[in-house]
GROMACS .gro file of C-alpha atoms in nm:
model
  409
    1MET     CA    1  11.319  14.111  11.895
    2ILE     CA    2  11.041  14.037  11.580
    3ASN     CA    3  10.938  13.721  11.521
    4LEU     CA    4  10.878  13.646  11.181
    5GLU     CA    5  10.688  13.357  11.221
    6LEU     CA    6  10.338  13.394  11.254
    7PRO     CA    7  10.165  13.230  11.559
    8LYS     CA    8   9.914  12.925  11.457
    9LYS     CA    9   9.600  13.188  11.624
   10LEU     CA   10   9.695  13.449  11.332
   11ARG     CA   11   9.747  13.113  11.068
   12ALA     CA   12   9.428  12.989  11.129
   13SER     CA   13   9.289  13.312  11.106
   14ALA     CA   14   9.424  13.450  10.802
   15ASN     CA   15   9.339  13.103  10.624
   16GLN     CA   16   8.997  13.190  10.721
   17ALA     CA   17   9.045  13.513  10.525
   18HIS     CA   18   9.186  13.318  10.259
   19GLN     CA   19   8.884  13.111  10.199
   20VAL     CA   20   8.702  13.407  10.220
   21ALA     CA   21   8.850  13.596   9.937
   22GLN     CA   22   8.887  13.285   9.711
   23GLU     CA   23   8.518  13.126   9.750
   24ILE     CA   24   8.285  13.477   9.813
   25PHE     CA   25   8.532  13.757   9.643
   26ARG     CA   26   8.751  13.605   9.398
   27PRO     CA   27   8.362  13.473   9.199
   28ILE     CA   28   8.197  13.797   9.172
   29SER     CA   29   8.486  14.062   9.160
   30ARG     CA   30   8.431  14.091   8.793
   31LYS     CA   31   8.023  14.111   8.888
   32TYR     CA   32   8.095  14.425   9.051
   33ASP     CA   33   8.367  14.630   8.890
   34LEU     CA   34   8.130  14.645   8.614
   35ALA     CA   35   7.885  14.721   8.818
   36GLU     CA   36   7.983  15.050   9.022
   37HIS     CA   37   7.753  15.159   9.363
   38ASP     CA   38   7.532  14.877   9.316
   39TYR     CA   39   7.562  14.721   9.678
   40PRO     CA   40   7.722  14.322   9.652
   41VAL     CA   41   7.426  14.156   9.856
   42GLU     CA   42   7.675  13.872   9.853
   43LEU     CA   43   7.818  14.061  10.165
   44ASP     CA   44   7.530  14.020  10.363
   45THR     CA   45   7.575  13.631  10.481
   46MET     CA   46   7.931  13.751  10.541
   47ALA     CA   47   7.836  14.046  10.735
   48ALA     CA   48   7.653  13.750  10.926
   49MET     CA   49   7.924  13.509  10.911
   50VAL     CA   50   8.159  13.797  11.076
   51GLU     CA   51   7.940  13.864  11.327
   52GLY     CA   52   7.880  13.543  11.468
   53LEU     CA   53   8.278  13.444  11.443
   54ALA     CA   54   8.335  13.789  11.662
   55ASP     CA   55   8.081  13.707  11.911
   56SER     CA   56   8.227  13.388  11.985
   57GLY     CA   57   8.593  13.553  11.994
   58THR     CA   58   8.737  13.384  11.644
   59GLN     CA   59   8.926  13.706  11.492
   60LYS     CA   60   8.783  13.897  11.249
   61ILE     CA   61   8.815  13.843  10.874
   62GLY     CA   62   8.805  14.155  10.765
   63GLY     CA   63   9.067  14.389  10.771
   64ALA     CA   64   8.971  14.710  10.918
   65ALA     CA   65   8.883  14.740  11.244
   66GLY     CA   66   9.187  14.617  11.401
   67GLY     CA   67   9.368  14.871  11.682
   68ARG     CA   68   9.353  14.732  12.033
   69SER     CA   69   9.408  14.299  12.075
   70ASP     CA   70   9.188  14.125  12.184
   71ASP     CA   71   9.396  13.863  12.382
   72SER     CA   72   9.226  13.698  12.686
   73ALA     CA   73   9.417  13.783  13.055
   74ALA     CA   74   9.620  13.500  13.024
   75ASP     CA   75   9.720  13.584  12.733
   76ARG     CA   76   9.829  13.964  12.802
   77HIS     CA   77   9.990  13.821  13.131
   78ALA     CA   78  10.239  13.591  12.937
   79THR     CA   79  10.317  13.936  12.675
   80GLU     CA   80  10.367  14.079  12.993
   81LEU     CA   81  10.646  13.840  13.101
   82LEU     CA   82  10.768  13.747  12.722
   83GLY     CA   83  10.766  14.127  12.586
   84ASN     CA   84  10.635  13.998  12.233
   85THR     CA   85  10.284  13.970  12.082
   86ASN     CA   86  10.129  13.959  11.775
   87GLY     CA   87   9.808  14.062  11.857
   88GLY     CA   88   9.439  14.324  11.673
   89ASN     CA   89   9.697  14.483  11.458
   90MET     CA   90   9.831  14.181  11.319
   91SER     CA   91   9.557  14.013  11.311
   92ALA     CA   92   9.332  14.272  11.060
   93LEU     CA   93   9.676  14.339  10.874
   94LEU     CA   94   9.683  13.977  10.723
   95ASN     CA   95   9.303  13.983  10.705
   96ALA     CA   96   9.329  14.258  10.503
   97LEU     CA   97   9.612  14.135  10.249
   98GLU     CA   98   9.407  13.791  10.244
   99THR     CA   99   9.079  13.917  10.171
  100SER     CA  100   9.226  14.194   9.965
  101TRP     CA  101   9.395  13.919   9.750
  102GLY     CA  102   9.031  13.888   9.668
  103ASP     CA  103   8.895  14.228   9.593
  104VAL     CA  104   8.951  14.471   9.764
  105GLY     CA  105   8.671  14.687   9.670
  106LEU     CA  106   8.451  14.394   9.839
  107MET     CA  107   8.723  14.368  10.112
  108LEU     CA  108   8.673  14.765  10.139
  109SER     CA  109   8.245  14.714  10.138
  110ILE     CA  110   8.269  14.427  10.429
  111PRO     CA  111   7.972  14.528  10.680
  112TYR     CA  112   8.078  14.628  11.030
  113GLN     CA  113   8.462  14.685  10.945
  114GLY     CA  114   8.549  15.042  10.809
  115LEU     CA  115   8.802  15.259  10.854
  116GLY     CA  116   8.655  15.401  11.079
  117ASN     CA  117   8.662  15.150  11.292
  118ALA     CA  118   9.063  15.138  11.319
  119ALA     CA  119   8.974  15.526  11.428
  120ILE     CA  120   8.759  15.458  11.689
  121ALA     CA  121   8.997  15.124  11.855
  122ALA     CA  122   9.275  15.345  11.859
  123VAL     CA  123   9.110  15.698  12.020
  124ALA     CA  124   8.858  15.581  12.155
  125ALA     CA  125   8.773  15.572  12.546
  126ASP     CA  126   8.647  15.243  12.743
  127GLU     CA  127   8.295  15.361  12.761
  128GLN     CA  128   8.311  15.470  12.394
  129LEU     CA  129   8.438  15.118  12.274
  130LYS     CA  130   8.139  14.976  12.420
  131ARG     CA  131   7.946  15.195  12.287
  132PHE     CA  132   8.065  15.206  11.902
  133GLY     CA  133   8.211  14.869  11.914
  134LYS     CA  134   7.977  14.715  11.685
  135VAL     CA  135   7.901  14.953  11.431
  136TRP     CA  136   8.031  15.013  11.044
  137ALA     CA  137   8.231  15.287  11.039
  138SER     CA  138   8.361  15.552  10.741
  139MET     CA  139   8.660  15.747  10.827
  140ALA     CA  140   8.546  16.118  10.654
  141ILE     CA  141   8.908  16.357  10.682
  142THR     CA  142   8.923  16.487  10.289
  143GLU     CA  143   8.761  16.813  10.240
  144PRO     CA  144   8.715  16.947   9.876
  145SER     CA  145   9.015  17.236   9.969
  146PHE     CA  146   9.358  16.936  10.041
  147GLY     CA  147   9.377  16.626   9.943
  148SER     CA  148   9.686  16.478  10.211
  149ASP     CA  149   9.717  16.772  10.430
  150SER     CA  150   9.511  16.688  10.714
  151ALA     CA  151   9.585  16.928  10.908
  152ALA     CA  152   9.429  17.178  10.662
  153VAL     CA  153   9.073  17.050  10.797
  154SER     CA  154   8.808  17.345  10.770
  155THR     CA  155   8.509  17.174  10.912
  156THR     CA  156   8.388  17.296  11.228
  157ALA     CA  157   8.259  17.168  11.524
  158VAL     CA  158   8.116  17.434  11.775
  159LEU     CA  159   7.961  17.282  12.124
  160ASP     CA  160   7.587  17.384  12.172
  161GLY     CA  161   7.504  17.236  12.479
  162ASP     CA  162   7.522  16.867  12.443
  163GLU     CA  163   7.548  16.894  12.135
  164TRP     CA  164   7.853  16.921  11.886
  165VAL     CA  165   7.731  17.117  11.569
  166LEU     CA  166   7.953  17.044  11.298
  167ASN     CA  167   7.982  17.213  10.957
  168GLY     CA  168   8.150  17.145  10.652
  169GLU     CA  169   8.204  16.893  10.270
  170LYS     CA  170   8.420  16.589  10.340
  171ILE     CA  171   8.454  16.441   9.982
  172PHE     CA  172   8.614  16.074   9.871
  173VAL     CA  173   8.446  15.903  10.220
  174THR     CA  174   8.494  15.536  10.144
  175ALA     CA  175   8.172  15.305  10.204
  176GLY     CA  176   8.041  15.702  10.286
  177GLN     CA  177   7.695  15.578  10.152
  178ARG     CA  178   7.656  15.260  10.340
  179SER     CA  179   7.826  15.292  10.665
  180THR     CA  180   7.607  15.311  10.971
  181HIS     CA  181   7.853  15.580  11.145
  182ILE     CA  182   8.068  15.792  11.014
  183VAL     CA  183   8.459  15.919  11.195
  184VAL     CA  184   8.469  16.284  11.086
  185TRP     CA  185   8.794  16.481  11.138
  186ALA     CA  186   8.679  16.877  11.243
  187THR     CA  187   8.850  17.185  11.432
  188VAL     CA  188   8.699  17.316  11.704
  189ASP     CA  189   8.902  17.635  11.682
  190LYS     CA  190   9.037  17.708  11.379
  191SER     CA  191   9.299  17.989  11.587
  192LEU     CA  192   9.418  17.698  11.694
  193GLY     CA  193   9.567  17.507  11.458
  194ARG     CA  194   9.616  17.188  11.408
  195ALA     CA  195   9.614  17.085  11.785
  196ALA     CA  196   9.201  17.175  11.730
  197ILE     CA  197   9.150  16.917  11.514
  198LYS     CA  198   8.951  16.625  11.706
  199SER     CA  199   8.754  16.340  11.532
  200PHE     CA  200   8.422  16.288  11.624
  201VAL     CA  201   8.133  15.993  11.546
  202VAL     CA  202   7.869  16.084  11.377
  203PRO     CA  203   7.510  15.866  11.331
  204ARG     CA  204   7.423  15.792  10.956
  205ASP     CA  205   7.084  15.928  11.053
  206ALA     CA  206   7.188  16.266  11.260
  207PRO     CA  207   6.994  16.560  11.187
  208GLY     CA  208   7.188  16.793  10.867
  209LEU     CA  209   7.477  16.465  10.750
  210SER     CA  210   7.359  16.390  10.403
  211VAL     CA  211   7.504  16.239  10.115
  212ALA     CA  212   7.601  16.518   9.794
  213ARG     CA  213   7.680  16.250   9.509
  214LEU     CA  214   7.894  15.896   9.466
  215GLU     CA  215   8.218  15.914   9.270
  216HIS     CA  216   8.312  15.725   8.974
  217LYS     CA  217   8.632  15.586   8.997
  218LEU     CA  218   8.911  15.429   8.824
  219GLY     CA  219   8.927  15.144   9.053
  220ILE     CA  220   8.808  14.931   9.393
  221LYS     CA  221   8.461  14.979   9.200
  222ALA     CA  222   8.259  14.744   9.403
  223SER     CA  223   8.363  15.063   9.708
  224ASP     CA  224   8.072  15.361   9.726
  225THR     CA  225   8.284  15.641   9.763
  226ALA     CA  226   8.083  15.972   9.845
  227VAL     CA  227   8.083  16.310   9.952
  228LEU     CA  228   7.909  16.414  10.273
  229LEU     CA  229   7.754  16.787  10.370
  230LEU     CA  230   7.751  16.854  10.713
  231GLN     CA  231   7.516  17.172  10.789
  232ASP     CA  232   7.455  17.244  11.115
  233CYS     CA  233   7.473  16.844  11.197
  234ARG     CA  234   7.407  16.765  11.560
  235ILE     CA  235   7.558  16.509  11.770
  236PRO     CA  236   7.608  16.473  12.127
  237LYS     CA  237   7.839  16.605  12.359
  238ASP     CA  238   8.005  16.286  12.426
  239ASN     CA  239   8.073  16.141  12.055
  240ILE     CA  240   8.397  16.358  12.034
  241LEU     CA  241   8.693  16.094  12.080
  242GLY     CA  242   8.969  16.162  12.283
  243SER     CA  243   8.964  16.448  12.489
  244PRO     CA  244   8.801  16.786  12.375
  245GLU     CA  245   9.093  16.999  12.578
  246VAL     CA  246   9.302  17.169  12.303
  247ASN     CA  247   9.672  17.055  12.395
  248VAL     CA  248   9.836  17.286  12.207
  249GLU     CA  249  10.207  17.126  12.321
  250LYS     CA  250  10.070  16.795  12.198
  251GLY     CA  251   9.948  16.926  11.842
  252PHE     CA  252   9.855  16.689  11.592
  253ALA     CA  253   9.985  16.322  11.786
  254GLY     CA  254   9.585  16.211  11.903
  255VAL     CA  255   9.400  16.216  11.594
  256MET     CA  256   9.735  16.095  11.364
  257GLN     CA  257   9.778  15.817  11.596
  258THR     CA  258   9.481  15.678  11.339
  259PHE     CA  259   9.694  15.656  11.074
  260ASP     CA  260   9.991  15.472  11.287
  261ASN     CA  261   9.713  15.143  11.295
  262THR     CA  262   9.579  15.248  10.937
  263ARG     CA  263   9.879  15.294  10.730
  264PRO     CA  264  10.013  14.931  10.776
  265LEU     CA  265   9.647  14.809  10.671
  266VAL     CA  266   9.642  14.996  10.334
  267ALA     CA  267   9.964  14.894  10.320
  268ALA     CA  268   9.838  14.488  10.366
  269MET     CA  269   9.567  14.557  10.115
  270ALA     CA  270   9.840  14.720   9.822
  271ILE     CA  271  10.017  14.369   9.929
  272GLY     CA  272   9.750  14.178   9.874
  273VAL     CA  273   9.663  14.313   9.528
  274ALA     CA  274   9.990  14.263   9.429
  275ARG     CA  275  10.049  13.908   9.541
  276ALA     CA  276   9.725  13.830   9.342
  277ALA     CA  277   9.910  13.994   9.033
  278LEU     CA  278  10.200  13.788   9.093
  279GLU     CA  279  10.056  13.440   9.073
  280GLU     CA  280   9.845  13.501   8.804
  281LEU     CA  281  10.148  13.665   8.617
  282ARG     CA  282  10.344  13.314   8.686
  283SER     CA  283  10.108  13.136   8.576
  284ILE     CA  284  10.078  13.315   8.263
  285LEU     CA  285  10.487  13.312   8.199
  286THR     CA  286  10.502  12.949   8.314
  287ALA     CA  287  10.185  12.847   7.990
  288ALA     CA  288  10.396  13.059   7.793
  289GLY     CA  289  10.728  12.852   7.875
  290VAL     CA  290  10.885  13.113   8.017
  291ASP     CA  291  11.065  12.931   8.294
  292ILE     CA  292  11.163  13.140   8.662
  293SER     CA  293  11.411  13.000   8.854
  294TYR     CA  294  11.590  13.095   9.222
  295ASP     CA  295  11.924  12.889   9.121
  296VAL     CA  296  12.032  13.065   8.809
  297PRO     CA  297  12.152  13.406   8.777
  298VAL     CA  298  11.910  13.681   8.685
  299ASN     CA  299  12.143  13.784   8.370
  300ASN     CA  300  12.123  13.405   8.219
  301GLN     CA  301  11.703  13.460   8.267
  302HIS     CA  302  11.440  13.521   8.036
  303ALA     CA  303  11.375  13.899   8.080
  304ALA     CA  304  11.020  13.847   8.189
  305ALA     CA  305  11.133  13.615   8.411
  306ALA     CA  306  11.407  13.852   8.553
  307GLU     CA  307  11.133  14.140   8.578
  308PHE     CA  308  10.920  13.871   8.833
  309LEU     CA  309  11.242  13.778   9.041
  310ARG     CA  310  11.254  14.172   9.054
  311MET     CA  311  10.873  14.214   9.153
  312GLU     CA  312  10.826  13.899   9.403
  313ALA     CA  313  11.162  14.069   9.582
  314ASP     CA  314  10.984  14.430   9.580
  315TYR     CA  315  10.675  14.195   9.712
  316GLU     CA  316  10.848  14.065  10.013
  317SER     CA  317  11.030  14.361  10.127
  318ALA     CA  318  10.685  14.534  10.127
  319TYR     CA  319  10.497  14.245  10.315
  320LEU     CA  320  10.834  14.263  10.633
  321LEU     CA  321  10.813  14.652  10.670
  322ALA     CA  322  10.388  14.607  10.699
  323LEU     CA  323  10.416  14.334  10.974
  324ARG     CA  324  10.665  14.510  11.163
  325ALA     CA  325  10.475  14.830  11.168
  326ALA     CA  326  10.177  14.573  11.279
  327TRP     CA  327  10.408  14.417  11.568
  328MET     CA  328  10.488  14.728  11.675
  329ALA     CA  329  10.175  14.867  11.742
  330ASP     CA  330  10.083  14.533  11.900
  331ASN     CA  331  10.400  14.600  12.158
  332LYS     CA  332  10.306  14.963  12.244
  333LYS     CA  333  10.631  15.063  12.067
  334PRO     CA  334  10.610  15.418  11.858
  335ASN     CA  335  10.543  15.347  11.490
  336SER     CA  336  10.497  15.609  11.283
  337LEU     CA  337  10.789  15.621  11.102
  338GLU     CA  338  10.787  15.258  11.037
  339ALA     CA  339  10.397  15.282  10.919
  340SER     CA  340  10.468  15.535  10.693
  341MET     CA  341  10.725  15.307  10.538
  342SER     CA  342  10.549  15.024  10.502
  343LYS     CA  343  10.282  15.245  10.314
  344ALA     CA  344  10.494  15.410  10.100
  345LYS     CA  345  10.706  15.086   9.995
  346ALA     CA  346  10.393  14.892   9.924
  347GLY     CA  347  10.191  15.128   9.780
  348ARG     CA  348  10.480  15.160   9.484
  349THR     CA  349  10.471  14.829   9.489
  350GLY     CA  350  10.110  14.773   9.435
  351THR     CA  351  10.107  15.002   9.153
  352ASP     CA  352  10.454  14.877   9.024
  353VAL     CA  353  10.329  14.518   9.039
  354THR     CA  354  10.030  14.488   8.872
  355LEU     CA  355  10.103  14.763   8.562
  356LYS     CA  356  10.436  14.550   8.470
  357ALA     CA  357  10.198  14.245   8.476
  358VAL     CA  358   9.936  14.327   8.257
  359GLU     CA  359  10.252  14.480   8.027
  360LEU     CA  360  10.486  14.130   8.035
  361ALA     CA  361  10.095  13.920   8.015
  362GLY     CA  362  10.096  14.157   7.690
  363ALA     CA  363   9.686  14.123   7.465
  364ILE     CA  364   9.564  13.874   7.769
  365GLY     CA  365   9.671  14.166   8.106
  366TYR     CA  366   9.510  14.408   7.877
  367SER     CA  367   9.212  14.228   7.779
  368GLN     CA  368   8.910  14.140   8.049
  369ARG     CA  369   8.939  13.779   8.049
  370THR     CA  370   9.212  13.774   8.348
  371LEU     CA  371   9.167  14.047   8.625
  372LEU     CA  372   9.503  14.167   8.603
  373GLU     CA  373   9.382  14.487   8.397
  374LYS     CA  374   9.140  14.552   8.673
  375TRP     CA  375   9.423  14.454   8.969
  376GLY     CA  376   9.613  14.775   8.825
  377ARG     CA  377   9.343  15.050   8.859
  378ASP     CA  378   9.237  14.865   9.228
  379SER     CA  379   9.637  14.950   9.296
  380LYS     CA  380   9.624  15.303   9.185
  381ILE     CA  381   9.384  15.402   9.480
  382LEU     CA  382   9.616  15.240   9.784
  383ASP     CA  383   9.902  15.431   9.646
  384ILE     CA  384   9.733  15.772   9.767
  385PHE     CA  385   9.473  15.721  10.045
  386GLU     CA  386   9.513  15.741  10.396
  387GLY     CA  387   9.853  16.006  10.277
  388THR     CA  388  10.001  15.992   9.925
  389GLN     CA  389  10.308  15.838   9.808
  390GLN     CA  390  10.522  16.190   9.861
  391ILE     CA  391  10.355  16.225  10.204
  392GLN     CA  392  10.467  15.915  10.298
  393GLN     CA  393  10.817  16.022  10.195
  394LEU     CA  394  10.802  16.338  10.396
  395ILE     CA  395  10.702  16.151  10.694
  396VAL     CA  396  10.976  15.943  10.668
  397ALA     CA  397  11.226  16.208  10.626
  398ARG     CA  398  11.130  16.402  10.888
  399ARG     CA  399  11.148  16.133  11.104
  400ILE     CA  400  11.521  16.023  11.030
  401LEU     CA  401  11.682  16.403  11.004
  402GLY     CA  402  11.501  16.489  11.341
  403LYS     CA  403  11.323  16.769  11.183
  404THR     CA  404  10.975  16.928  11.249
  405SER     CA  405  10.641  16.993  10.999
  406ALA     CA  406  10.772  17.333  11.015
  407GLU     CA  407  11.136  17.291  10.888
  408LEU     CA  408  11.104  17.051  10.659
  409LYS     CA  409  10.749  17.068  10.390
   0.00000   0.00000   0.00000
């Protein structure tokens, strides 16, 4: 059964991530919100620290590179005996939550811990893990012709001798300019539909890869969001993640496994931002003389206190759903349903909590005197990328009702 008490090892790692969020991210949060597209140079020092921790075997501070447990052989043997573990996915989720509490845009800018790293961890062969284990990988899925329907990928990959030749345009690529590698989703045969969609690791210096522009955004301004062009872009034959063979019966399952790892991480980002807003709001309400009690019925409390308790309950449920999805991944249990549930709940909770916090804080919340208005802007993307709220609900409905994508659209 799932154990909701975090192991000492993960508590220590999460505490490290919280210290980074508090001491490094929070003090520069507003600075880079006002200086969109400027590179956060303060993260270079942090990157060196993360590298040192990784080399020493300590858990990663960032969140997006989860996927496989780094436990020792003895730990894995104990896990097999007990049938229960909290590994790489749980660690990545907790660290993503804590660093996003500090600043989610900066969290997405941590060098060498991009969303593409989770894709590599989920799908790559052992030899590829050795080659790509220390890269900074962004993930390129969305195209001008589609958003959440990942099966509609039109970027092509054609095998030419010992190289894949990629052609297409990718938009809204997080860390698309700064990363060292990009995990690109492309089809190897359009006539075979979604089964032919594969993911490829494209080095930054690959011929034919270019950055067309950087987007100006509502939130997460510390993170660069790029439009990438692939024009006869050539990469080595063995840079395809997983098997190059098209298995029509297996369909889209291979590349979609990536989302089972990354959606709980995005949920954790939303949970981290929501917790930051709740803490700030509580301080403001307390200073205004509003008492929040857990012993008095909600209907007998101040209206603002009642709203706070409602939002806190939503936060707790989103947190527990995300923990369950990560725990299932670490224990090799299919978690597609739970990953989408956690992403849907956390995404909706994040926007609700942050915007309601702005409202309840009044003029203070709407001004730049606190970070509340920034968190309100940052939270919206967390309900959109890695699959929108509507897509998550559709996936949940399909899983619960036992319907295929063709039967329930």
